[in-house]
PDB file of N, CA, C and O in Angstrom:
ATOM      1  N   MET D  73       0.850  -1.182   0.000  1.00 83.00           N
ATOM      2  CA  MET D  73       0.000   0.000   0.000  1.00 83.00           C
ATOM      3  C   MET D  73       0.892   1.239   0.000  1.00 83.00           C
ATOM      4  O   MET D  73       1.813   1.349   0.796  1.00 83.00           O
ATOM      5  N   LYS D  74       0.605   2.140  -0.901  1.00 87.00           N
ATOM      6  CA  LYS D  74       1.341   3.391  -0.953  1.00 87.00           C
ATOM      7  C   LYS D  74       0.583   4.442  -0.152  1.00 87.00           C
ATOM      8  O   LYS D  74      -0.641   4.424  -0.090  1.00 87.00           O
ATOM      9  N   LYS D  75       1.320   5.345   0.417  1.00 86.00           N
ATOM     10  CA  LYS D  75       0.709   6.440   1.165  1.00 86.00           C
ATOM     11  C   LYS D  75       1.087   7.750   0.501  1.00 86.00           C
ATOM     12  O   LYS D  75       2.193   7.902  -0.010  1.00 86.00           O
ATOM     13  N   TYR D  76       0.155   8.682   0.504  1.00 86.00           N
ATOM     14  CA  TYR D  76       0.384   9.975  -0.125  1.00 86.00           C
ATOM     15  C   TYR D  76       0.055  11.077   0.870  1.00 86.00           C
ATOM     16  O   TYR D  76      -0.827  10.931   1.707  1.00 86.00           O
ATOM     17  N   LEU D  77       0.726  12.165   0.738  1.00 87.00           N
ATOM     18  CA  LEU D  77       0.508  13.320   1.581  1.00 87.00           C
ATOM     19  C   LEU D  77      -0.327  14.333   0.818  1.00 87.00           C
ATOM     20  O   LEU D  77      -0.029  14.655  -0.336  1.00 87.00           O
ATOM     21  N   LEU D  78      -1.356  14.816   1.450  1.00 87.00           N
ATOM     22  CA  LEU D  78      -2.223  15.817   0.827  1.00 87.00           C
ATOM     23  C   LEU D  78      -1.912  17.179   1.434  1.00 87.00           C
ATOM     24  O   LEU D  78      -1.965  17.358   2.653  1.00 87.00           O
ATOM     25  N   LEU D  79      -1.565  18.120   0.582  1.00 90.00           N
ATOM     26  CA  LEU D  79      -1.315  19.480   1.034  1.00 90.00           C
ATOM     27  C   LEU D  79      -2.411  20.380   0.485  1.00 90.00           C
ATOM     28  O   LEU D  79      -2.639  20.429  -0.716  1.00 90.00           O
ATOM     29  N   VAL D  80      -3.088  21.067   1.374  1.00 92.00           N
ATOM     30  CA  VAL D  80      -4.166  21.962   0.967  1.00 92.00           C
ATOM     31  C   VAL D  80      -3.748  23.373   1.378  1.00 92.00           C
ATOM     32  O   VAL D  80      -3.566  23.656   2.556  1.00 92.00           O
ATOM     33  N   GLU D  81      -3.604  24.232   0.396  1.00 95.00           N
ATOM     34  CA  GLU D  81      -3.122  25.576   0.664  1.00 95.00           C
ATOM     35  C   GLU D  81      -4.235  26.552   1.011  1.00 95.00           C
ATOM     36  O   GLU D  81      -3.981  27.581   1.620  1.00 95.00           O
ATOM     37  N   ASP D  82      -5.440  26.242   0.620  1.00 95.00           N
ATOM     38  CA  ASP D  82      -6.562  27.145   0.877  1.00 95.00           C
ATOM     39  C   ASP D  82      -7.361  26.648   2.087  1.00 95.00           C
ATOM     40  O   ASP D  82      -8.147  25.706   1.987  1.00 95.00           O
ATOM     41  N   GLU D  83      -7.141  27.271   3.217  1.00 95.00           N
ATOM     42  CA  GLU D  83      -7.779  26.848   4.466  1.00 95.00           C
ATOM     43  C   GLU D  83      -9.300  26.945   4.407  1.00 95.00           C
ATOM     44  O   GLU D  83     -10.000  26.103   4.956  1.00 95.00           O
ATOM     45  N   ARG D  84      -9.823  27.955   3.728  1.00 96.00           N
ATOM     46  CA  ARG D  84     -11.284  28.122   3.659  1.00 96.00           C
ATOM     47  C   ARG D  84     -11.932  26.976   2.890  1.00 96.00           C
ATOM     48  O   ARG D  84     -12.940  26.415   3.326  1.00 96.00           O
ATOM     49  N   ILE D  85     -11.349  26.629   1.774  1.00 94.00           N
ATOM     50  CA  ILE D  85     -11.894  25.519   0.990  1.00 94.00           C
ATOM     51  C   ILE D  85     -11.776  24.214   1.773  1.00 94.00           C
ATOM     52  O   ILE D  85     -12.687  23.389   1.766  1.00 94.00           O
ATOM     53  N   TRP D  86     -10.673  24.026   2.450  1.00 92.00           N
ATOM     54  CA  TRP D  86     -10.470  22.816   3.244  1.00 92.00           C
ATOM     55  C   TRP D  86     -11.544  22.702   4.327  1.00 92.00           C
ATOM     56  O   TRP D  86     -12.126  21.631   4.524  1.00 92.00           O
ATOM     57  N   GLU D  87     -11.830  23.783   5.024  1.00 94.00           N
ATOM     58  CA  GLU D  87     -12.859  23.769   6.061  1.00 94.00           C
ATOM     59  C   GLU D  87     -14.230  23.451   5.471  1.00 94.00           C
ATOM     60  O   GLU D  87     -15.001  22.678   6.044  1.00 94.00           O
ATOM     61  N   GLN D  88     -14.535  24.010   4.316  1.00 94.00           N
ATOM     62  CA  GLN D  88     -15.812  23.728   3.658  1.00 94.00           C
ATOM     63  C   GLN D  88     -15.895  22.258   3.257  1.00 94.00           C
ATOM     64  O   GLN D  88     -16.937  21.624   3.420  1.00 94.00           O
ATOM     65  N   PHE D  89     -14.811  21.743   2.727  1.00 91.00           N
ATOM     66  CA  PHE D  89     -14.778  20.338   2.323  1.00 91.00           C
ATOM     67  C   PHE D  89     -15.021  19.427   3.526  1.00 91.00           C
ATOM     68  O   PHE D  89     -15.808  18.479   3.449  1.00 91.00           O
ATOM     69  N   LYS D  90     -14.375  19.713   4.636  1.00 90.00           N
ATOM     70  CA  LYS D  90     -14.541  18.874   5.825  1.00 90.00           C
ATOM     71  C   LYS D  90     -15.980  18.895   6.332  1.00 90.00           C
ATOM     72  O   LYS D  90     -16.453  17.910   6.871  1.00 90.00           O
ATOM     73  N   LYS D  91     -16.669  19.983   6.136  1.00 93.00           N
ATOM     74  CA  LYS D  91     -18.057  20.082   6.582  1.00 93.00           C
ATOM     75  C   LYS D  91     -19.009  19.255   5.727  1.00 93.00           C
ATOM     76  O   LYS D  91     -20.031  18.802   6.213  1.00 93.00           O
ATOM     77  N   VAL D  92     -18.695  19.085   4.458  1.00 93.00           N
ATOM     78  CA  VAL D  92     -19.624  18.411   3.550  1.00 93.00           C
ATOM     79  C   VAL D  92     -19.335  16.927   3.329  1.00 93.00           C
ATOM     80  O   VAL D  92     -20.161  16.232   2.756  1.00 93.00           O
ATOM     81  N   ILE D  93     -18.186  16.453   3.784  1.00 90.00           N
ATOM     82  CA  ILE D  93     -17.898  15.036   3.567  1.00 90.00           C
ATOM     83  C   ILE D  93     -18.824  14.173   4.408  1.00 90.00           C
ATOM     84  O   ILE D  93     -19.207  14.540   5.514  1.00 90.00           O
ATOM     85  N   GLN D  94     -19.199  13.031   3.855  1.00 90.00           N
ATOM     86  CA  GLN D  94     -20.125  12.115   4.517  1.00 90.00           C
ATOM     87  C   GLN D  94     -19.397  10.990   5.250  1.00 90.00           C
ATOM     88  O   GLN D  94     -19.916  10.454   6.213  1.00 90.00           O
ATOM     89  N   LYS D  95     -18.227  10.632   4.775  1.00 91.00           N
ATOM     90  CA  LYS D  95     -17.475   9.501   5.326  1.00 91.00           C
ATOM     91  C   LYS D  95     -16.122  10.000   5.808  1.00 91.00           C
ATOM     92  O   LYS D  95     -15.919  11.202   5.935  1.00 91.00           O
ATOM     93  N   ASP D  96     -15.217   9.069   6.054  1.00 92.00           N
ATOM     94  CA  ASP D  96     -13.876   9.483   6.469  1.00 92.00           C
ATOM     95  C   ASP D  96     -13.149  10.144   5.296  1.00 92.00           C
ATOM     96  O   ASP D  96     -13.526   9.992   4.137  1.00 92.00           O
ATOM     97  N   LEU D  97     -12.154  10.878   5.591  1.00 90.00           N
ATOM     98  CA  LEU D  97     -11.430  11.678   4.600  1.00 90.00           C
ATOM     99  C   LEU D  97     -10.866  10.826   3.463  1.00 90.00           C
ATOM    100  O   LEU D  97     -11.016  11.167   2.288  1.00 90.00           O
ATOM    101  N   ASN D  98     -10.234   9.720   3.782  1.00 91.00           N
ATOM    102  CA  ASN D  98      -9.650   8.872   2.741  1.00 91.00           C
ATOM    103  C   ASN D  98     -10.706   8.363   1.773  1.00 91.00           C
ATOM    104  O   ASN D  98     -10.496   8.361   0.563  1.00 91.00           O
ATOM    105  N   THR D  99     -11.827   7.922   2.294  1.00 92.00           N
ATOM    106  CA  THR D  99     -12.901   7.419   1.447  1.00 92.00           C
ATOM    107  C   THR D  99     -13.422   8.510   0.528  1.00 92.00           C
ATOM    108  O   THR D  99     -13.650   8.280  -0.661  1.00 92.00           O
ATOM    109  N   GLU D 100     -13.592   9.693   1.039  1.00 91.00           N
ATOM    110  CA  GLU D 100     -14.092  10.811   0.237  1.00 91.00           C
ATOM    111  C   GLU D 100     -13.121  11.181  -0.871  1.00 91.00           C
ATOM    112  O   GLU D 100     -13.517  11.410  -2.009  1.00 91.00           O
ATOM    113  N   ILE D 101     -11.847  11.248  -0.555  1.00 91.00           N
ATOM    114  CA  ILE D 101     -10.847  11.609  -1.553  1.00 91.00           C
ATOM    115  C   ILE D 101     -10.751  10.524  -2.623  1.00 91.00           C
ATOM    116  O   ILE D 101     -10.674  10.826  -3.817  1.00 91.00           O
ATOM    117  N   LEU D 102     -10.778   9.269  -2.213  1.00 91.00           N
ATOM    118  CA  LEU D 102     -10.756   8.184  -3.193  1.00 91.00           C
ATOM    119  C   LEU D 102     -11.972   8.227  -4.106  1.00 91.00           C
ATOM    120  O   LEU D 102     -11.870   7.958  -5.308  1.00 91.00           O
ATOM    121  N   GLN D 103     -13.123   8.576  -3.571  1.00 92.00           N
ATOM    122  CA  GLN D 103     -14.319   8.698  -4.391  1.00 92.00           C
ATOM    123  C   GLN D 103     -14.164   9.816  -5.426  1.00 92.00           C
ATOM    124  O   GLN D 103     -14.524   9.662  -6.590  1.00 92.00           O
ATOM    125  N   LEU D 104     -13.615  10.934  -5.012  1.00 90.00           N
ATOM    126  CA  LEU D 104     -13.363  12.033  -5.944  1.00 90.00           C
ATOM    127  C   LEU D 104     -12.402  11.601  -7.052  1.00 90.00           C
ATOM    128  O   LEU D 104     -12.600  11.933  -8.224  1.00 90.00           O
ATOM    129  N   ILE D 105     -11.370  10.852  -6.688  1.00 92.00           N
ATOM    130  CA  ILE D 105     -10.406  10.362  -7.674  1.00 92.00           C
ATOM    131  C   ILE D 105     -11.092   9.409  -8.644  1.00 92.00           C
ATOM    132  O   ILE D 105     -10.915   9.509  -9.860  1.00 92.00           O
ATOM    133  N   ARG D 106     -11.888   8.488  -8.125  1.00 92.00           N
ATOM    134  CA  ARG D 106     -12.602   7.537  -8.985  1.00 92.00           C
ATOM    135  C   ARG D 106     -13.517   8.261  -9.973  1.00 92.00           C
ATOM    136  O   ARG D 106     -13.567   7.922 -11.154  1.00 92.00           O
ATOM    137  N   GLU D 107     -14.244   9.247  -9.471  1.00 92.00           N
ATOM    138  CA  GLU D 107     -15.142  10.005 -10.338  1.00 92.00           C
ATOM    139  C   GLU D 107     -14.369  10.696 -11.455  1.00 92.00           C
ATOM    140  O   GLU D 107     -14.789  10.692 -12.608  1.00 92.00           O
ATOM    141  N   LYS D 108     -13.259  11.280 -11.126  1.00 91.00           N
ATOM    142  CA  LYS D 108     -12.441  11.976 -12.122  1.00 91.00           C
ATOM    143  C   LYS D 108     -11.902  10.997 -13.164  1.00 91.00           C
ATOM    144  O   LYS D 108     -11.923  11.280 -14.358  1.00 91.00           O
ATOM    145  N   VAL D 109     -11.424   9.848 -12.714  1.00 91.00           N
ATOM    146  CA  VAL D 109     -10.882   8.843 -13.618  1.00 91.00           C
ATOM    147  C   VAL D 109     -11.981   8.298 -14.515  1.00 91.00           C
ATOM    148  O   VAL D 109     -11.784   8.117 -15.731  1.00 91.00           O
ATOM    149  N   GLU D 110     -13.159   8.052 -13.995  1.00 86.00           N
ATOM    150  CA  GLU D 110     -14.278   7.537 -14.793  1.00 86.00           C
ATOM    151  C   GLU D 110     -14.679   8.544 -15.860  1.00 86.00           C
ATOM    152  O   GLU D 110     -14.930   8.172 -17.005  1.00 86.00           O
ATOM    153  N   VAL D 111     -14.726   9.802 -15.520  1.00 78.00           N
ATOM    154  CA  VAL D 111     -15.074  10.845 -16.487  1.00 78.00           C
ATOM    155  C   VAL D 111     -14.024  10.880 -17.596  1.00 78.00           C
ATOM    156  O   VAL D 111     -14.357  10.979 -18.768  1.00 78.00           O
ATOM    157  N   LYS D 112     -12.772  10.772 -17.246  1.00 72.00           N
ATOM    158  CA  LYS D 112     -11.707  10.800 -18.243  1.00 72.00           C
ATOM    159  C   LYS D 112     -11.818   9.606 -19.182  1.00 72.00           C
ATOM    160  O   LYS D 112     -11.628   9.727 -20.379  1.00 72.00           O
ATOM    161  N   HIS D 113     -12.135   8.424 -18.658  1.00 73.00           N
ATOM    162  CA  HIS D 113     -12.263   7.232 -19.492  1.00 73.00           C
ATOM    163  C   HIS D 113     -13.471   7.325 -20.419  1.00 73.00           C
ATOM    164  O   HIS D 113     -13.426   6.834 -21.535  1.00 73.00           O
ATOM    165  N   VAL D 114     -14.517   7.957 -19.964  1.00 71.00           N
ATOM    166  CA  VAL D 114     -15.730   8.115 -20.784  1.00 71.00           C
ATOM    167  C   VAL D 114     -15.449   9.046 -21.956  1.00 71.00           C
ATOM    168  O   VAL D 114     -15.940   8.835 -23.069  1.00 71.00           O
ATOM    169  N   ARG D 115     -14.645  10.066 -21.755  1.00 67.00           N
ATOM    170  CA  ARG D 115     -14.360  11.057 -22.803  1.00 67.00           C
ATOM    171  C   ARG D 115     -13.477  10.520 -23.903  1.00 67.00           C
ATOM    172  O   ARG D 115     -13.450  11.037 -25.000  1.00 67.00           O
ATOM    173  N   LYS D 116     -12.722   9.460 -23.644  1.00 59.00           N
ATOM    174  CA  LYS D 116     -11.781   8.933 -24.653  1.00 59.00           C
ATOM    175  C   LYS D 116     -12.494   8.302 -25.796  1.00 59.00           C
ATOM    176  O   LYS D 116     -13.556   7.931 -25.889  1.00 59.00           O
TER     177      LYS D 116
END
């Protein structure tokens, strides 16, 4: 398993994101990544 460090420079956006997530942070970020990858594959 690889681990990655997330750096968020905009504190306001980060606070908003934390308020709207439904699950744990890792699950939410992975879901965002999956959605982005699926959209990219559909466009090809």
